[in-house]
Structures are given as structure tokens and as C-alpha cells.
PDB file of C-alpha atoms in Angstrom:
ATOM      1  CA  MET B   1      -9.150  21.344  33.164  1.00 42.00           C
ATOM      2  CA  LYS B   2      -9.550  21.160  29.399  1.00 39.00           C
ATOM      3  CA  ASN B   3      -6.979  23.936  28.913  1.00 39.00           C
ATOM      4  CA  ALA B   4      -4.452  22.098  31.092  1.00 40.00           C
ATOM      5  CA  ARG B   5      -4.929  18.875  29.114  1.00 40.00           C
ATOM      6  CA  GLU B   6      -4.655  20.752  25.843  1.00 39.00           C
ATOM      7  CA  HIS B   7      -1.499  22.501  27.056  1.00 35.00           C
ATOM      8  CA  ASN B   8       0.028  19.148  28.093  1.00 41.00           C
ATOM      9  CA  TRP B   9      -0.911  17.622  24.730  1.00 37.00           C
ATOM     10  CA  ARG B  10       0.596  20.582  22.871  1.00 41.00           C
ATOM     11  CA  ALA B  11       3.760  20.425  24.993  1.00 42.00           C
ATOM     12  CA  LYS B  12       4.182  16.691  24.290  1.00 46.00           C
ATOM     13  CA  ARG B  13       3.477  17.235  20.592  1.00 46.00           C
ATOM     14  CA  SER B  14       5.980  20.102  20.487  1.00 51.00           C
ATOM     15  CA  SER B  15       8.565  17.972  22.277  1.00 54.00           C
ATOM     16  CA  ARG B  16       8.091  15.111  19.791  1.00 54.00           C
ATOM     17  CA  ALA B  17       8.323  17.560  16.901  1.00 57.00           C
ATOM     18  CA  SER B  18      11.551  19.044  18.225  1.00 72.00           C
ATOM     19  CA  VAL B  19      13.046  15.562  18.710  1.00 73.00           C
ATOM     20  CA  ALA B  20      12.103  14.684  15.131  1.00 71.00           C
ATOM     21  CA  GLU B  21      13.558  17.955  13.891  1.00 75.00           C
ATOM     22  CA  GLN B  22      16.806  17.376  15.781  1.00 77.00           C
ATOM     23  CA  ARG B  23      17.096  13.808  14.447  1.00 72.00           C
ATOM     24  CA  TYR B  24      16.349  15.097  10.941  1.00 72.00           C
ATOM     25  CA  VAL B  25      19.204  17.612  11.115  1.00 76.00           C
ATOM     26  CA  GLU B  26      21.514  14.816  12.293  1.00 74.00           C
ATOM     27  CA  LEU B  27      20.321  12.596   9.451  1.00 69.00           C
ATOM     28  CA  VAL B  28      20.995  15.188   6.777  1.00 71.00           C
ATOM     29  CA  ALA B  29      24.439  15.865   8.218  1.00 73.00           C
ATOM     30  CA  ALA B  30      25.258  12.134   8.355  1.00 68.00           C
ATOM     31  CA  GLY B  31      24.861  11.147   4.735  1.00 62.00           C
ATOM     32  CA  ASN B  32      25.481  12.201   1.185  1.00 66.00           C
ATOM     33  CA  VAL B  33      21.976  13.311   0.258  1.00 65.00           C
ATOM     34  CA  PHE B  34      22.542  12.742  -3.459  1.00 65.00           C
ATOM     35  CA  SER B  35      23.887   9.224  -3.096  1.00 68.00           C
ATOM     36  CA  SER B  36      20.577   7.398  -3.056  1.00 64.00           C
ATOM     37  CA  ALA B  37      22.177   4.042  -2.214  1.00 72.00           C
ATOM     38  CA  GLU B  38      23.770   5.569   0.869  1.00 76.00           C
ATOM     39  CA  PHE B  39      21.071   7.996   1.918  1.00 80.00           C
ATOM     40  CA  LEU B  40      17.753   6.252   1.228  1.00 85.00           C
ATOM     41  CA  PRO B  41      18.218   3.641   3.982  1.00 86.00           C
ATOM     42  CA  LEU B  42      18.915   6.478   6.430  1.00 84.00           C
ATOM     43  CA  ILE B  43      15.831   8.461   5.422  1.00 87.00           C
ATOM     44  CA  ASP B  44      13.676   5.318   5.418  1.00 90.00           C
ATOM     45  CA  GLY B  45      14.839   4.530   8.949  1.00 88.00           C
ATOM     46  CA  PHE B  46      14.029   8.062  10.017  1.00 88.00           C
ATOM     47  CA  LEU B  47      10.584   7.919   8.401  1.00 93.00           C
ATOM     48  CA  ALA B  48       9.877   4.581  10.114  1.00 93.00           C
ATOM     49  CA  LYS B  49      10.168   6.430  13.426  1.00 90.00           C
ATOM     50  CA  HIS B  50       8.710   9.768  12.267  1.00 91.00           C
ATOM     51  CA  PRO B  51       6.313   8.916   9.415  1.00 93.00           C
ATOM     52  CA  THR B  52       4.531  12.267   9.475  1.00 93.00           C
ATOM     53  CA  TYR B  53       7.606  14.504   9.302  1.00 92.00           C
ATOM     54  CA  VAL B  54       6.939  16.414   6.098  1.00 92.00           C
ATOM     55  CA  PRO B  55      10.489  17.760   5.504  1.00 91.00           C
ATOM     56  CA  ALA B  56      11.766  14.165   5.476  1.00 91.00           C
ATOM     57  CA  LEU B  57       9.071  13.110   2.997  1.00 95.00           C
ATOM     58  CA  ARG B  58      10.021  16.043   0.777  1.00 93.00           C
ATOM     59  CA  LEU B  59      13.720  15.179   1.034  1.00 91.00           C
ATOM     60  CA  LYS B  60      13.083  11.538   0.159  1.00 93.00           C
ATOM     61  CA  ALA B  61      11.123  12.665  -2.896  1.00 94.00           C
ATOM     62  CA  LEU B  62      14.007  14.947  -3.909  1.00 89.00           C
ATOM     63  CA  VAL B  63      16.603  12.188  -3.536  1.00 87.00           C
ATOM     64  CA  LEU B  64      14.453   9.716  -5.482  1.00 88.00           C
ATOM     65  CA  ASP B  65      13.796  12.286  -8.211  1.00 85.00           C
ATOM     66  CA  TYR B  66      17.510  12.964  -8.519  1.00 81.00           C
ATOM     67  CA  ALA B  67      18.234   9.214  -8.682  1.00 78.00           C
ATOM     68  CA  ALA B  68      15.594   8.788 -11.382  1.00 77.00           C
ATOM     69  CA  SER B  69      17.220  11.506 -13.464  1.00 75.00           C
ATOM     70  CA  GLN B  70      20.515   9.589 -13.281  1.00 73.00           C
ATOM     71  CA  GLU B  71      19.169   6.141 -14.206  1.00 67.00           C
ATOM     72  CA  SER B  72      18.768   4.562 -17.609  1.00 54.00           C
ATOM     73  CA  GLU B  73      16.566   1.760 -18.922  1.00 45.00           C
ATOM     74  CA  THR B  74      16.845  -1.635 -17.307  1.00 45.00           C
ATOM     75  CA  SER B  75      17.178  -4.881 -19.231  1.00 41.00           C
ATOM     76  CA  THR B  76      13.403  -5.410 -19.045  1.00 44.00           C
ATOM     77  CA  GLY B  77      12.779  -2.210 -20.963  1.00 43.00           C
ATOM     78  CA  ARG B  78      10.966  -0.535 -18.076  1.00 56.00           C
ATOM     79  CA  LYS B  79      12.754   2.509 -16.838  1.00 61.00           C
ATOM     80  CA  ASP B  80      13.882   2.511 -13.221  1.00 64.00           C
ATOM     81  CA  LYS B  81      13.080   6.170 -13.396  1.00 67.00           C
ATOM     82  CA  ASP B  82       9.367   5.339 -13.840  1.00 76.00           C
ATOM     83  CA  VAL B  83       9.447   3.170 -10.729  1.00 79.00           C
ATOM     84  CA  ARG B  84      11.166   5.995  -8.844  1.00 84.00           C
ATOM     85  CA  ALA B  85       8.595   8.491 -10.130  1.00 88.00           C
ATOM     86  CA  ASP B  86       5.831   6.409  -8.532  1.00 91.00           C
ATOM     87  CA  GLU B  87       7.657   6.565  -5.192  1.00 93.00           C
ATOM     88  CA  VAL B  88       8.313  10.302  -5.563  1.00 94.00           C
ATOM     89  CA  GLN B  89       4.603  10.843  -6.170  1.00 96.00           C
ATOM     90  CA  ARG B  90       3.697   8.696  -3.148  1.00 97.00           C
ATOM     91  CA  CYS B  91       6.012  10.726  -0.878  1.00 97.00           C
ATOM     92  CA  LEU B  92       4.692  14.054  -2.148  1.00 97.00           C
ATOM     93  CA  ASP B  93       1.061  12.937  -1.984  1.00 97.00           C
ATOM     94  CA  GLU B  94       1.619  11.809   1.594  1.00 97.00           C
ATOM     95  CA  ALA B  95       3.239  15.148   2.485  1.00 97.00           C
ATOM     96  CA  PHE B  96       0.340  16.976   0.818  1.00 96.00           C
ATOM     97  CA  GLY B  97      -2.161  14.876   2.784  1.00 97.00           C
ATOM     98  CA  LEU B  98      -0.424  15.854   6.025  1.00 96.00           C
ATOM     99  CA  GLU B  99       0.053  19.544   5.184  1.00 93.00           C
ATOM    100  CA  PRO B 100      -2.165  20.612   2.272  1.00 94.00           C
ATOM    101  CA  ARG B 101      -1.351  24.276   2.883  1.00 91.00           C
ATOM    102  CA  ASN B 102       2.429  23.824   2.893  1.00 91.00           C
ATOM    103  CA  THR B 103       3.590  25.989   0.018  1.00 89.00           C
ATOM    104  CA  LEU B 104       6.855  24.080  -0.362  1.00 90.00           C
ATOM    105  CA  VAL B 105       4.967  20.801  -0.805  1.00 93.00           C
ATOM    106  CA  LEU B 106       2.691  22.472  -3.352  1.00 93.00           C
ATOM    107  CA  ALA B 107       5.707  23.776  -5.289  1.00 91.00           C
ATOM    108  CA  ASP B 108       7.327  20.311  -5.140  1.00 93.00           C
ATOM    109  CA  LEU B 109       4.148  18.777  -6.550  1.00 95.00           C
ATOM    110  CA  GLY B 110       4.137  21.383  -9.301  1.00 93.00           C
ATOM    111  CA  ASP B 111       7.735  20.500 -10.152  1.00 91.00           C
ATOM    112  CA  PHE B 112       6.913  16.791 -10.119  1.00 93.00           C
ATOM    113  CA  TRP B 113       4.020  17.193 -12.545  1.00 94.00           C
ATOM    114  CA  VAL B 114       6.089  19.382 -14.863  1.00 91.00           C
ATOM    115  CA  ASN B 115       8.682  16.574 -14.993  1.00 88.00           C
ATOM    116  CA  GLN B 116       5.873  14.155 -15.868  1.00 90.00           C
ATOM    117  CA  GLY B 117       4.641  16.419 -18.673  1.00 92.00           C
ATOM    118  CA  GLU B 118       1.370  17.147 -16.834  1.00 94.00           C
ATOM    119  CA  TYR B 119       1.502  20.934 -17.188  1.00 93.00           C
ATOM    120  CA  GLU B 120      -2.118  21.685 -16.303  1.00 95.00           C
ATOM    121  CA  ARG B 121      -1.828  19.702 -13.089  1.00 95.00           C
ATOM    122  CA  ALA B 122       1.465  21.441 -12.273  1.00 94.00           C
ATOM    123  CA  HIS B 123      -0.146  24.806 -12.963  1.00 93.00           C
ATOM    124  CA  ARG B 124      -2.871  24.118 -10.373  1.00 95.00           C
ATOM    125  CA  PHE B 125      -0.313  23.327  -7.659  1.00 95.00           C
ATOM    126  CA  TYR B 126       1.829  26.364  -8.472  1.00 91.00           C
ATOM    127  CA  ASN B 127      -1.193  28.655  -8.470  1.00 92.00           C
ATOM    128  CA  ARG B 128      -2.385  27.289  -5.143  1.00 92.00           C
ATOM    129  CA  ALA B 129       1.058  27.917  -3.645  1.00 89.00           C
ATOM    130  CA  ILE B 130       1.073  31.455  -5.027  1.00 87.00           C
ATOM    131  CA  ARG B 131      -2.377  32.186  -3.584  1.00 90.00           C
ATOM    132  CA  LEU B 132      -1.297  30.943  -0.144  1.00 88.00           C
ATOM    133  CA  ILE B 133       1.923  32.957  -0.238  1.00 84.00           C
ATOM    134  CA  ARG B 134       0.093  36.092  -1.304  1.00 83.00           C
ATOM    135  CA  GLY B 135      -2.350  35.464   1.531  1.00 85.00           C
ATOM    136  CA  GLY B 136       0.509  35.476   4.027  1.00 81.00           C
ATOM    137  CA  GLU B 137       0.809  31.703   4.461  1.00 76.00           C
ATOM    138  CA  ALA B 138       4.420  31.252   3.471  1.00 70.00           C
ATOM    139  CA  THR B 139       6.448  28.352   4.786  1.00 65.00           C
ATOM    140  CA  ARG B 140       9.600  30.460   4.818  1.00 61.00           C
ATOM    141  CA  ASN B 141      10.389  33.991   3.590  1.00 60.00           C
ATOM    142  CA  GLY B 142       7.308  34.861   1.514  1.00 57.00           C
ATOM    143  CA  LEU B 143       9.026  36.899  -1.175  1.00 61.00           C
ATOM    144  CA  GLU B 144      11.794  34.345  -1.648  1.00 66.00           C
ATOM    145  CA  GLU B 145       9.265  31.513  -1.815  1.00 62.00           C
ATOM    146  CA  LEU B 146       7.037  33.395  -4.239  1.00 64.00           C
ATOM    147  CA  GLU B 147      10.008  33.990  -6.535  1.00 69.00           C
ATOM    148  CA  ASP B 148      10.869  30.270  -6.472  1.00 67.00           C
ATOM    149  CA  VAL B 149       7.317  29.266  -7.353  1.00 63.00           C
ATOM    150  CA  TYR B 150       7.013  31.868 -10.116  1.00 63.00           C
ATOM    151  CA  GLN B 151      10.358  30.788 -11.583  1.00 65.00           C
ATOM    152  CA  ALA B 152       9.308  27.110 -11.537  1.00 60.00           C
ATOM    153  CA  LYS B 153       6.012  28.013 -13.140  1.00 57.00           C
ATOM    154  CA  ILE B 154       7.559  29.871 -16.080  1.00 56.00           C
ATOM    155  CA  LEU B 155      10.443  27.465 -16.808  1.00 53.00           C
TER     156      LEU B 155
END
């Protein structure tokens, strides 16, 4: 009986995941990812329905990071980019909380901390990603991913 319930739970979970994945592909195809004004409302709407979908959290962080790199100081003297950096960190921390062994999330966190000038912190995330990849826990092609992390680490 327990196995049947577990199978049903896994099937429902898999079905929800595939629906989220399908909607995510549609979302990415629908908008200009690097136009934050156009795309952020779409990704926020998606995340309202699928708040634990890590690729969407990573994409939101990427879009916000790109927007921050394009913005200048506001009239109050506080940089919009600092406000965006807080949101980027929140998205990546949330993704890390959901999937702490996701090597792409770890590499994203390393990149984020490099951009913040926190090199020791970035180093820890890159090294963790490298250890996981070497241990066979790659999110995608292990060699390709390892090269990306190494390149980020040395730049």
C-alpha cells in the first residue's frame, strides 16, 4: 500500500513538474528575456504559480543582474543596481535553499559574489560546485559545466 501511495505521489509530482517545465519554456519563448520591464512581470507571474521552480528563480536573478548592470544612480544617490542586487541575492538564496546540490545554482552564487567583490565567498561556492561535478553530480554535461565553473573562478 505504501508503495502505491508513493508511486501516486511521485506521478502527481512529476506531472506538476512537467507542467511547470512546459509553462517555463512558453514563458521564455514569449518575452524578451533581457528587457526587464517586459519580462519581469511574466517571470513573476510564473513564479506566483510555481514558486519552487529553480530554473525560473535562476532566470529572474539573471535578468535582474543584467538590469542592474545597465542602470545608473538615481536622484536619491542610491543605486538602483544595489536594490536589484538584493533581489538577485534573494532569488539565488531561495534557489539554493530548494536545491543546495544544484551545481548551476552554486556557480550562479559564485558569480553573484564575485560581482559584489566578495571573492572568498564566491570561491566557496565555486569549489562546492566543482566537488559535486567531480563526484558525478552535474546538472548538465559534467565536463562542460566544470569548464564553465573553472572559467568563472579564474576570471
